[in-house]
Amino acid sequence: MRGDLALDQLRTLAAVVSEGSFEAAASHLRITPSAVSQRMKALEAATGRVLVRRTRPVTVTEQGAEVLRLARQVDLLVRELTPVSGDTVPVAVPVVVNADSLATWFLPSVAGVADRVLLDVQREDERYALARMRDGSAMAAVSAVGDRVPGCSVSVLGTMRYRAMAAPSFAARWFPDGLTPDALARAPVVEFDRDDELQQRLVRRVTRRRVDPPRHYVPGSEAFRESIALGIGWGMLPDLQSGPLEESDAVREIGERGRIDVRLHWHQYQLDSPALTLLSDAVREGARQHLR
């Protein structure tokens, strides 16, 4: 660092990255785009680094990630000190959550603190959540990876069990003998997106060879579940989501070999932040009630 970093400059960096452009950041901060540009130039001069790529959307550089992490942390702590009528202002905590947790246990867990903490939830595959922590985009994350990010703590939340599920008619047609290697090589499979490896993880474990079954891509946790119930393909559903469908006989488990347990972890920056502490406590308690 070549000089002192001004708070307004750090806030501008965070806004530019969050909003995706200098113009959107200006609107968010209620200043002119010219002022945003001037603050960014001053911050880059003070740090001696190019902090963002002027793309659409704006992205943080590797050198800028360290400054962005500082900007997020300082902004969170400063906003918690701003009084309104003698009360602490509810502050937004950026948190990364995977789609299945978001659709099942996460929101019920944090609903009780929503009047004291503003949620800024970013949906991301649990395997990639830590990248958001490292580049400063998030202050906390639910992740299947237990590696500790520098400056953060990590704790085990619990386990989500996934089972290979299909509509009864689909299972009867494609899996008459259960989860056999030949059936998995031929049966259409539903995947959340091209980063979703859970189904292929099961396929590799059972077949022990490279196979390329027909694939449907259905993003969205609820849509993914519905596509399986409609018989579009088979897929891995968490127990927290499949229960009602099993009770109504909309889906059934293909076989006991098709079970995968995913251990989830809670990562958070080590800050003396009441809002972050409140959110973390709620997440851990909710996980204790809902996860294995």
PDB file of C-alpha atoms in Angstrom:
ATOM      1  CA  MET A   1       0.000   0.000   0.000  1.00  0.00           C
ATOM      2  CA  ARG A   2       1.346   3.400  -0.960  1.00  0.00           C
ATOM      3  CA  GLY A   3      -0.961   5.650   1.060  1.00  0.00           C
ATOM      4  CA  ASP A   4      -3.904   5.935   3.393  1.00  0.00           C
ATOM      5  CA  LEU A   5      -7.169   4.432   2.177  1.00  0.00           C
ATOM      6  CA  ALA A   6     -10.245   6.622   2.457  1.00  0.00           C
ATOM      7  CA  LEU A   7     -13.497   5.071   3.649  1.00  0.00           C
ATOM      8  CA  ASP A   8     -15.490   6.537   0.753  1.00  0.00           C
ATOM      9  CA  GLN A   9     -13.033   5.003  -1.705  1.00  0.00           C
ATOM     10  CA  LEU A  10     -13.319   1.567  -0.120  1.00  0.00           C
ATOM     11  CA  ARG A  11     -17.111   1.790  -0.148  1.00  0.00           C
ATOM     12  CA  THR A  12     -17.001   2.781  -3.801  1.00  0.00           C
ATOM     13  CA  LEU A  13     -14.904  -0.272  -4.677  1.00  0.00           C
ATOM     14  CA  ALA A  14     -17.390  -2.542  -2.894  1.00  0.00           C
ATOM     15  CA  ALA A  15     -20.321  -0.874  -4.671  1.00  0.00           C
ATOM     16  CA  VAL A  16     -18.688  -1.106  -8.107  1.00  0.00           C
ATOM     17  CA  VAL A  17     -18.103  -4.848  -7.717  1.00  0.00           C
ATOM     18  CA  SER A  18     -21.533  -5.535  -6.173  1.00  0.00           C
ATOM     19  CA  GLU A  19     -23.519  -3.436  -8.661  1.00  0.00           C
ATOM     20  CA  GLY A  20     -21.490  -4.497 -11.690  1.00  0.00           C
ATOM     21  CA  SER A  21     -20.749  -1.086 -13.235  1.00  0.00           C
ATOM     22  CA  PHE A  22     -19.585   2.402 -12.388  1.00  0.00           C
ATOM     23  CA  GLU A  23     -22.989   3.825 -13.366  1.00  0.00           C
ATOM     24  CA  ALA A  24     -24.924   1.394 -11.152  1.00  0.00           C
ATOM     25  CA  ALA A  25     -22.510   2.055  -8.283  1.00  0.00           C
ATOM     26  CA  ALA A  26     -23.079   5.805  -8.699  1.00  0.00           C
ATOM     27  CA  SER A  27     -26.837   5.297  -8.430  1.00  0.00           C
ATOM     28  CA  HIS A  28     -26.412   3.087  -5.370  1.00  0.00           C
ATOM     29  CA  LEU A  29     -24.109   5.585  -3.649  1.00  0.00           C
ATOM     30  CA  ARG A  30     -26.140   8.591  -4.844  1.00  0.00           C
ATOM     31  CA  ILE A  31     -23.159  10.263  -6.441  1.00  0.00           C
ATOM     32  CA  THR A  32     -22.192  10.927 -10.060  1.00  0.00           C
ATOM     33  CA  PRO A  33     -20.435   8.375 -12.273  1.00  0.00           C
ATOM     34  CA  SER A  34     -17.592  10.880 -12.516  1.00  0.00           C
ATOM     35  CA  ALA A  35     -17.204  10.818  -8.730  1.00  0.00           C
ATOM     36  CA  VAL A  36     -17.110   7.027  -8.786  1.00  0.00           C
ATOM     37  CA  SER A  37     -14.393   7.093 -11.428  1.00  0.00           C
ATOM     38  CA  GLN A  38     -12.369   9.648  -9.453  1.00  0.00           C
ATOM     39  CA  ARG A  39     -12.607   7.621  -6.244  1.00  0.00           C
ATOM     40  CA  MET A  40     -11.542   4.440  -8.019  1.00  0.00           C
ATOM     41  CA  LYS A  41      -8.563   6.166  -9.628  1.00  0.00           C
ATOM     42  CA  ALA A  42      -7.542   7.572  -6.240  1.00  0.00           C
ATOM     43  CA  LEU A  43      -7.861   4.166  -4.575  1.00  0.00           C
ATOM     44  CA  GLU A  44      -5.832   2.470  -7.287  1.00  0.00           C
ATOM     45  CA  ALA A  45      -3.195   5.174  -6.980  1.00  0.00           C
ATOM     46  CA  ALA A  46      -3.091   4.744  -3.186  1.00  0.00           C
ATOM     47  CA  THR A  47      -2.719   0.966  -3.428  1.00  0.00           C
ATOM     48  CA  GLY A  48      -0.523   0.913  -6.509  1.00  0.00           C
ATOM     49  CA  ARG A  49      -2.731  -1.742  -8.056  1.00  0.00           C
ATOM     50  CA  VAL A  50      -5.317  -2.189 -10.786  1.00  0.00           C
ATOM     51  CA  LEU A  51      -8.268  -3.248  -8.641  1.00  0.00           C
ATOM     52  CA  VAL A  52     -11.041  -3.979 -11.149  1.00  0.00           C
ATOM     53  CA  ARG A  53     -11.450  -4.994 -14.770  1.00  0.00           C
ATOM     54  CA  ARG A  54     -13.550  -2.437 -16.630  1.00  0.00           C
ATOM     55  CA  THR A  55     -15.760  -5.150 -18.132  1.00  0.00           C
ATOM     56  CA  ARG A  56     -19.518  -5.655 -17.988  1.00  0.00           C
ATOM     57  CA  PRO A  57     -20.081  -6.659 -15.316  1.00  0.00           C
ATOM     58  CA  VAL A  58     -17.055  -5.204 -13.547  1.00  0.00           C
ATOM     59  CA  THR A  59     -14.915  -7.912 -11.940  1.00  0.00           C
ATOM     60  CA  VAL A  60     -12.261  -7.637  -9.271  1.00  0.00           C
ATOM     61  CA  THR A  61      -8.652  -8.431 -10.178  1.00  0.00           C
ATOM     62  CA  GLU A  62      -6.518 -10.828  -8.185  1.00  0.00           C
ATOM     63  CA  GLN A  63      -4.663  -7.836  -6.739  1.00  0.00           C
ATOM     64  CA  GLY A  64      -7.947  -6.092  -5.989  1.00  0.00           C
ATOM     65  CA  ALA A  65      -9.422  -9.030  -4.067  1.00  0.00           C
ATOM     66  CA  GLU A  66      -7.354  -8.217  -0.971  1.00  0.00           C
ATOM     67  CA  VAL A  67      -8.523  -4.596  -1.004  1.00  0.00           C
ATOM     68  CA  LEU A  68     -12.120  -5.656  -1.607  1.00  0.00           C
ATOM     69  CA  ARG A  69     -12.012  -7.948   1.433  1.00  0.00           C
ATOM     70  CA  LEU A  70     -10.796  -5.008   3.506  1.00  0.00           C
ATOM     71  CA  ALA A  71     -13.517  -2.786   2.034  1.00  0.00           C
ATOM     72  CA  ARG A  72     -16.270  -5.274   2.937  1.00  0.00           C
ATOM     73  CA  GLN A  73     -15.009  -5.721   6.476  1.00  0.00           C
ATOM     74  CA  VAL A  74     -14.564  -2.015   7.168  1.00  0.00           C
ATOM     75  CA  ASP A  75     -17.948  -1.163   5.678  1.00  0.00           C
ATOM     76  CA  LEU A  76     -19.698  -3.783   7.798  1.00  0.00           C
ATOM     77  CA  LEU A  77     -18.098  -2.574  11.023  1.00  0.00           C
ATOM     78  CA  VAL A  78     -18.661   1.121  10.292  1.00  0.00           C
ATOM     79  CA  ARG A  79     -22.343   0.638   9.405  1.00  0.00           C
ATOM     80  CA  GLU A  80     -22.914  -1.189  12.690  1.00  0.00           C
ATOM     81  CA  LEU A  81     -21.705   1.890  14.549  1.00  0.00           C
ATOM     82  CA  THR A  82     -24.160   4.242  12.826  1.00  0.00           C
ATOM     83  CA  PRO A  83     -27.065   5.007  15.192  1.00  0.00           C
ATOM     84  CA  VAL A  84     -30.649   5.682  14.211  1.00  0.00           C
ATOM     85  CA  SER A  85     -32.922   6.870  17.049  1.00  0.00           C
ATOM     86  CA  GLY A  86     -30.542   5.220  19.495  1.00  0.00           C
ATOM     87  CA  ASP A  87     -30.752   1.841  17.778  1.00  0.00           C
ATOM     88  CA  THR A  88     -28.187   0.002  15.695  1.00  0.00           C
ATOM     89  CA  VAL A  89     -28.933   0.127  11.981  1.00  0.00           C
ATOM     90  CA  PRO A  90     -29.680  -3.334  10.513  1.00  0.00           C
ATOM     91  CA  VAL A  91     -26.784  -4.067   8.187  1.00  0.00           C
ATOM     92  CA  ALA A  92     -26.532  -6.340   5.178  1.00  0.00           C
ATOM     93  CA  VAL A  93     -24.253  -9.357   5.472  1.00  0.00           C
ATOM     94  CA  PRO A  94     -23.235 -10.862   2.106  1.00  0.00           C
ATOM     95  CA  VAL A  95     -23.480 -14.636   2.433  1.00  0.00           C
ATOM     96  CA  VAL A  96     -23.059 -17.424  -0.123  1.00  0.00           C
ATOM     97  CA  VAL A  97     -25.514 -20.343   0.070  1.00  0.00           C
ATOM     98  CA  ASN A  98     -25.936 -23.332  -2.229  1.00  0.00           C
ATOM     99  CA  ALA A  99     -29.292 -23.803  -3.960  1.00  0.00           C
ATOM    100  CA  ASP A 100     -30.413 -26.883  -2.002  1.00  0.00           C
ATOM    101  CA  SER A 101     -29.703 -25.311   1.394  1.00  0.00           C
ATOM    102  CA  LEU A 102     -31.456 -22.140   0.259  1.00  0.00           C
ATOM    103  CA  ALA A 103     -34.524 -24.125  -0.796  1.00  0.00           C
ATOM    104  CA  THR A 104     -34.713 -26.170   2.408  1.00  0.00           C
ATOM    105  CA  TRP A 105     -33.166 -25.318   5.784  1.00  0.00           C
ATOM    106  CA  PHE A 106     -31.309 -22.002   5.434  1.00  0.00           C
ATOM    107  CA  LEU A 107     -34.145 -19.467   5.248  1.00  0.00           C
ATOM    108  CA  PRO A 108     -36.189 -20.974   8.118  1.00  0.00           C
ATOM    109  CA  SER A 109     -32.995 -20.890  10.176  1.00  0.00           C
ATOM    110  CA  VAL A 110     -32.298 -17.173   9.679  1.00  0.00           C
ATOM    111  CA  ALA A 111     -35.876 -15.856   9.544  1.00  0.00           C
ATOM    112  CA  GLY A 112     -35.813 -15.080  13.260  1.00  0.00           C
ATOM    113  CA  VAL A 113     -32.940 -12.585  12.897  1.00  0.00           C
ATOM    114  CA  ALA A 114     -34.122 -10.903   9.688  1.00  0.00           C
ATOM    115  CA  ASP A 115     -35.316  -7.839  11.621  1.00  0.00           C
ATOM    116  CA  ARG A 116     -31.776  -7.281  12.889  1.00  0.00           C
ATOM    117  CA  VAL A 117     -29.682  -8.487   9.943  1.00  0.00           C
ATOM    118  CA  LEU A 118     -30.342  -7.699   6.288  1.00  0.00           C
ATOM    119  CA  LEU A 119     -29.683 -10.743   4.128  1.00  0.00           C
ATOM    120  CA  ASP A 120     -27.586 -10.363   0.981  1.00  0.00           C
ATOM    121  CA  VAL A 121     -27.741 -13.967  -0.235  1.00  0.00           C
ATOM    122  CA  GLN A 122     -25.678 -15.044  -3.219  1.00  0.00           C
ATOM    123  CA  ARG A 123     -26.590 -18.459  -4.618  1.00  0.00           C
ATOM    124  CA  GLU A 124     -23.554 -20.481  -5.559  1.00  0.00           C
ATOM    125  CA  ASP A 125     -22.602 -24.146  -5.807  1.00  0.00           C
ATOM    126  CA  GLU A 126     -21.252 -25.188  -2.421  1.00  0.00           C
ATOM    127  CA  ARG A 127     -17.945 -26.275  -3.972  1.00  0.00           C
ATOM    128  CA  TYR A 128     -17.270 -22.775  -5.320  1.00  0.00           C
ATOM    129  CA  ALA A 129     -18.476 -20.724  -2.380  1.00  0.00           C
ATOM    130  CA  LEU A 130     -14.995 -20.172  -0.998  1.00  0.00           C
ATOM    131  CA  ALA A 131     -13.949 -18.262  -4.098  1.00  0.00           C
ATOM    132  CA  ARG A 132     -16.502 -15.612  -3.083  1.00  0.00           C
ATOM    133  CA  MET A 133     -14.940 -15.497   0.362  1.00  0.00           C
ATOM    134  CA  ARG A 134     -11.430 -15.124  -1.011  1.00  0.00           C
ATOM    135  CA  ASP A 135     -12.310 -12.286  -3.379  1.00  0.00           C
ATOM    136  CA  GLY A 136     -14.216 -10.428  -0.678  1.00  0.00           C
ATOM    137  CA  SER A 137     -17.663 -10.806  -2.265  1.00  0.00           C
ATOM    138  CA  ALA A 138     -19.064 -12.498   0.843  1.00  0.00           C
ATOM    139  CA  MET A 139     -18.552 -12.332   4.596  1.00  0.00           C
ATOM    140  CA  ALA A 140     -19.846 -15.850   5.217  1.00  0.00           C
ATOM    141  CA  ALA A 141     -20.624 -18.993   3.252  1.00  0.00           C
ATOM    142  CA  VAL A 142     -22.153 -22.452   3.366  1.00  0.00           C
ATOM    143  CA  SER A 143     -19.698 -24.779   1.636  1.00  0.00           C
ATOM    144  CA  ALA A 144     -19.036 -28.484   1.151  1.00  0.00           C
ATOM    145  CA  VAL A 145     -15.322 -27.674   1.323  1.00  0.00           C
ATOM    146  CA  GLY A 146     -13.734 -27.539   4.771  1.00  0.00           C
ATOM    147  CA  ASP A 147     -10.550 -25.703   3.798  1.00  0.00           C
ATOM    148  CA  ARG A 148     -10.026 -22.581   5.889  1.00  0.00           C
ATOM    149  CA  VAL A 149      -9.872 -19.255   4.073  1.00  0.00           C
ATOM    150  CA  PRO A 150      -7.230 -16.886   5.539  1.00  0.00           C
ATOM    151  CA  GLY A 151      -8.815 -14.555   8.067  1.00  0.00           C
ATOM    152  CA  CYS A 152     -11.867 -16.779   8.463  1.00  0.00           C
ATOM    153  CA  SER A 153     -13.090 -19.483  10.822  1.00  0.00           C
ATOM    154  CA  VAL A 154     -14.742 -22.705   9.709  1.00  0.00           C
ATOM    155  CA  SER A 155     -17.058 -25.110  11.539  1.00  0.00           C
ATOM    156  CA  VAL A 156     -19.036 -28.201  10.552  1.00  0.00           C
ATOM    157  CA  LEU A 157     -22.766 -27.597  10.154  1.00  0.00           C
ATOM    158  CA  GLY A 158     -23.906 -31.151   9.473  1.00  0.00           C
ATOM    159  CA  THR A 159     -24.666 -33.468   6.589  1.00  0.00           C
ATOM    160  CA  MET A 160     -27.226 -33.356   3.791  1.00  0.00           C
ATOM    161  CA  ARG A 161     -28.093 -36.817   2.501  1.00  0.00           C
ATOM    162  CA  TYR A 162     -28.880 -37.118  -1.208  1.00  0.00           C
ATOM    163  CA  ARG A 163     -30.557 -40.146  -2.765  1.00  0.00           C
ATOM    164  CA  ALA A 164     -31.026 -41.198  -6.383  1.00  0.00           C
ATOM    165  CA  MET A 165     -34.724 -40.615  -7.047  1.00  0.00           C
ATOM    166  CA  ALA A 166     -37.083 -41.030  -9.994  1.00  0.00           C
ATOM    167  CA  ALA A 167     -40.774 -41.053 -10.787  1.00  0.00           C
ATOM    168  CA  PRO A 168     -42.205 -44.585 -10.328  1.00  0.00           C
ATOM    169  CA  SER A 169     -42.978 -45.000 -14.042  1.00  0.00           C
ATOM    170  CA  PHE A 170     -39.494 -43.769 -14.983  1.00  0.00           C
ATOM    171  CA  ALA A 171     -37.863 -46.126 -12.496  1.00  0.00           C
ATOM    172  CA  ALA A 172     -39.896 -49.079 -13.796  1.00  0.00           C
ATOM    173  CA  ARG A 173     -38.845 -48.341 -17.374  1.00  0.00           C
ATOM    174  CA  TRP A 174     -35.170 -47.508 -16.930  1.00  0.00           C
ATOM    175  CA  PHE A 175     -34.215 -49.198 -13.644  1.00  0.00           C
ATOM    176  CA  PRO A 176     -36.176 -52.465 -13.459  1.00  0.00           C
ATOM    177  CA  ASP A 177     -33.197 -54.114 -11.750  1.00  0.00           C
ATOM    178  CA  GLY A 178     -32.178 -51.099  -9.675  1.00  0.00           C
ATOM    179  CA  LEU A 179     -29.034 -48.992 -10.009  1.00  0.00           C
ATOM    180  CA  THR A 180     -27.069 -51.181 -12.377  1.00  0.00           C
ATOM    181  CA  PRO A 181     -24.121 -49.896 -14.415  1.00  0.00           C
ATOM    182  CA  ASP A 182     -25.922 -50.586 -17.695  1.00  0.00           C
ATOM    183  CA  ALA A 183     -29.042 -48.717 -16.577  1.00  0.00           C
ATOM    184  CA  LEU A 184     -27.043 -45.682 -15.461  1.00  0.00           C
ATOM    185  CA  ALA A 185     -25.267 -45.609 -18.808  1.00  0.00           C
ATOM    186  CA  ARG A 186     -28.591 -45.403 -20.692  1.00  0.00           C
ATOM    187  CA  ALA A 187     -31.110 -43.645 -18.445  1.00  0.00           C
ATOM    188  CA  PRO A 188     -31.674 -39.877 -18.941  1.00  0.00           C
ATOM    189  CA  VAL A 189     -30.354 -37.899 -15.978  1.00  0.00           C
ATOM    190  CA  VAL A 190     -31.289 -34.439 -14.725  1.00  0.00           C
ATOM    191  CA  GLU A 191     -28.452 -32.140 -13.695  1.00  0.00           C
ATOM    192  CA  PHE A 192     -28.779 -28.707 -12.107  1.00  0.00           C
ATOM    193  CA  ASP A 193     -26.240 -27.133 -14.464  1.00  0.00           C
ATOM    194  CA  ARG A 194     -22.910 -27.958 -16.060  1.00  0.00           C
ATOM    195  CA  ASP A 195     -21.109 -27.511 -12.738  1.00  0.00           C
ATOM    196  CA  ASP A 196     -23.351 -30.059 -10.997  1.00  0.00           C
ATOM    197  CA  GLU A 197     -21.246 -33.182 -10.446  1.00  0.00           C
ATOM    198  CA  LEU A 198     -23.371 -34.985  -7.860  1.00  0.00           C
ATOM    199  CA  GLN A 199     -25.129 -37.288 -10.329  1.00  0.00           C
ATOM    200  CA  GLN A 200     -21.885 -38.080 -12.141  1.00  0.00           C
ATOM    201  CA  ARG A 201     -20.216 -38.793  -8.838  1.00  0.00           C
ATOM    202  CA  LEU A 202     -22.765 -41.532  -8.236  1.00  0.00           C
ATOM    203  CA  VAL A 203     -22.514 -42.809 -11.805  1.00  0.00           C
ATOM    204  CA  ARG A 204     -18.721 -43.145 -11.552  1.00  0.00           C
ATOM    205  CA  ARG A 205     -18.986 -44.901  -8.203  1.00  0.00           C
ATOM    206  CA  VAL A 206     -21.445 -47.511  -9.492  1.00  0.00           C
ATOM    207  CA  THR A 207     -20.245 -48.035 -13.078  1.00  0.00           C
ATOM    208  CA  ARG A 208     -16.491 -47.612 -12.453  1.00  0.00           C
ATOM    209  CA  ARG A 209     -16.135 -46.531 -16.062  1.00  0.00           C
ATOM    210  CA  ARG A 210     -16.736 -43.480 -18.226  1.00  0.00           C
ATOM    211  CA  VAL A 211     -20.317 -43.319 -19.448  1.00  0.00           C
ATOM    212  CA  ASP A 212     -22.251 -40.551 -21.172  1.00  0.00           C
ATOM    213  CA  PRO A 213     -25.992 -40.853 -20.479  1.00  0.00           C
ATOM    214  CA  PRO A 214     -28.503 -38.397 -21.983  1.00  0.00           C
ATOM    215  CA  ARG A 215     -28.538 -35.239 -19.840  1.00  0.00           C
ATOM    216  CA  HIS A 216     -31.195 -32.643 -19.087  1.00  0.00           C
ATOM    217  CA  TYR A 217     -30.073 -29.377 -17.466  1.00  0.00           C
ATOM    218  CA  VAL A 218     -32.676 -27.810 -15.182  1.00  0.00           C
ATOM    219  CA  PRO A 219     -31.399 -24.928 -13.000  1.00  0.00           C
ATOM    220  CA  GLY A 220     -33.408 -23.975  -9.919  1.00  0.00           C
ATOM    221  CA  SER A 221     -33.902 -26.238  -6.937  1.00  0.00           C
ATOM    222  CA  GLU A 222     -37.697 -26.426  -7.191  1.00  0.00           C
ATOM    223  CA  ALA A 223     -37.624 -26.883 -10.972  1.00  0.00           C
ATOM    224  CA  PHE A 224     -34.996 -29.608 -10.599  1.00  0.00           C
ATOM    225  CA  ARG A 225     -37.184 -31.478  -8.125  1.00  0.00           C
ATOM    226  CA  GLU A 226     -40.259 -31.046 -10.338  1.00  0.00           C
ATOM    227  CA  SER A 227     -38.477 -32.360 -13.415  1.00  0.00           C
ATOM    228  CA  ILE A 228     -37.687 -35.601 -11.564  1.00  0.00           C
ATOM    229  CA  ALA A 229     -41.266 -35.955 -10.327  1.00  0.00           C
ATOM    230  CA  LEU A 230     -42.519 -35.467 -13.903  1.00  0.00           C
ATOM    231  CA  GLY A 231     -40.379 -38.341 -15.158  1.00  0.00           C
ATOM    232  CA  ILE A 232     -37.993 -36.259 -17.252  1.00  0.00           C
ATOM    233  CA  GLY A 233     -35.015 -38.051 -15.740  1.00  0.00           C
ATOM    234  CA  TRP A 234     -33.509 -39.335 -12.521  1.00  0.00           C
ATOM    235  CA  GLY A 235     -31.492 -37.191 -10.136  1.00  0.00           C
ATOM    236  CA  MET A 236     -30.065 -36.801  -6.653  1.00  0.00           C
ATOM    237  CA  LEU A 237     -32.535 -35.167  -4.253  1.00  0.00           C
ATOM    238  CA  PRO A 238     -31.795 -34.174  -0.646  1.00  0.00           C
ATOM    239  CA  ASP A 239     -33.926 -35.876   1.994  1.00  0.00           C
ATOM    240  CA  LEU A 240     -35.131 -32.447   3.147  1.00  0.00           C
ATOM    241  CA  GLN A 241     -36.743 -31.970  -0.265  1.00  0.00           C
ATOM    242  CA  SER A 242     -37.840 -35.435  -1.318  1.00  0.00           C
ATOM    243  CA  GLY A 243     -39.961 -36.355   1.722  1.00  0.00           C
ATOM    244  CA  PRO A 244     -43.311 -34.883   0.581  1.00  0.00           C
ATOM    245  CA  LEU A 245     -42.833 -36.296  -2.910  1.00  0.00           C
ATOM    246  CA  GLU A 246     -42.186 -39.768  -1.533  1.00  0.00           C
ATOM    247  CA  GLU A 247     -45.253 -39.583   0.696  1.00  0.00           C
ATOM    248  CA  SER A 248     -47.418 -38.777  -2.326  1.00  0.00           C
ATOM    249  CA  ASP A 249     -45.679 -41.493  -4.389  1.00  0.00           C
ATOM    250  CA  ALA A 250     -44.478 -38.893  -6.896  1.00  0.00           C
ATOM    251  CA  VAL A 251     -40.910 -40.184  -6.637  1.00  0.00           C
ATOM    252  CA  ARG A 252     -39.160 -43.170  -5.160  1.00  0.00           C
ATOM    253  CA  GLU A 253     -35.620 -44.154  -4.340  1.00  0.00           C
ATOM    254  CA  ILE A 254     -33.998 -46.169  -7.098  1.00  0.00           C
ATOM    255  CA  GLY A 255     -31.741 -48.145  -4.787  1.00  0.00           C
ATOM    256  CA  GLU A 256     -29.716 -47.915  -1.577  1.00  0.00           C
ATOM    257  CA  ARG A 257     -26.501 -47.777  -3.581  1.00  0.00           C
ATOM    258  CA  GLY A 258     -27.591 -44.345  -4.741  1.00  0.00           C
ATOM    259  CA  ARG A 259     -26.935 -42.420  -1.530  1.00  0.00           C
ATOM    260  CA  ILE A 260     -24.363 -39.670  -1.051  1.00  0.00           C
ATOM    261  CA  ASP A 261     -23.766 -37.665   2.120  1.00  0.00           C
ATOM    262  CA  VAL A 262     -22.499 -34.106   1.667  1.00  0.00           C
ATOM    263  CA  ARG A 263     -20.947 -32.483   4.731  1.00  0.00           C
ATOM    264  CA  LEU A 264     -21.582 -28.748   4.924  1.00  0.00           C
ATOM    265  CA  HIS A 265     -19.371 -26.175   6.616  1.00  0.00           C
ATOM    266  CA  TRP A 266     -19.922 -22.616   7.796  1.00  0.00           C
ATOM    267  CA  HIS A 267     -17.223 -20.116   6.921  1.00  0.00           C
ATOM    268  CA  GLN A 268     -17.179 -16.585   8.341  1.00  0.00           C
ATOM    269  CA  TYR A 269     -14.760 -13.727   8.592  1.00  0.00           C
ATOM    270  CA  GLN A 270     -13.227 -13.313  12.025  1.00  0.00           C
ATOM    271  CA  LEU A 271     -14.689  -9.893  12.761  1.00  0.00           C
ATOM    272  CA  ASP A 272     -16.090  -8.385  15.932  1.00  0.00           C
ATOM    273  CA  SER A 273     -19.403  -7.834  14.156  1.00  0.00           C
ATOM    274  CA  PRO A 274     -22.697  -8.240  16.058  1.00  0.00           C
ATOM    275  CA  ALA A 275     -24.610  -8.752  12.803  1.00  0.00           C
ATOM    276  CA  LEU A 276     -22.278 -11.473  11.562  1.00  0.00           C
ATOM    277  CA  THR A 277     -22.301 -13.174  14.960  1.00  0.00           C
ATOM    278  CA  LEU A 278     -26.097 -13.071  15.097  1.00  0.00           C
ATOM    279  CA  LEU A 279     -26.396 -14.566  11.625  1.00  0.00           C
ATOM    280  CA  SER A 280     -23.800 -17.248  12.345  1.00  0.00           C
ATOM    281  CA  ASP A 281     -25.501 -18.337  15.555  1.00  0.00           C
ATOM    282  CA  ALA A 282     -28.839 -18.629  13.737  1.00  0.00           C
ATOM    283  CA  VAL A 283     -27.304 -20.660  10.913  1.00  0.00           C
ATOM    284  CA  ARG A 284     -25.591 -23.072  13.293  1.00  0.00           C
ATOM    285  CA  GLU A 285     -28.741 -23.589  15.350  1.00  0.00           C
ATOM    286  CA  GLY A 286     -30.829 -24.127  12.228  1.00  0.00           C
ATOM    287  CA  ALA A 287     -28.331 -26.616  10.881  1.00  0.00           C
ATOM    288  CA  ARG A 288     -28.389 -28.473  14.189  1.00  0.00           C
ATOM    289  CA  GLN A 289     -32.163 -28.851  13.868  1.00  0.00           C
ATOM    290  CA  HIS A 290     -32.360 -29.738  10.168  1.00  0.00           C
ATOM    291  CA  LEU A 291     -29.158 -31.493   9.128  1.00  0.00           C
ATOM    292  CA  ARG A 292     -27.808 -34.876  10.097  1.00  0.00           C
TER     293      ARG A 292
END
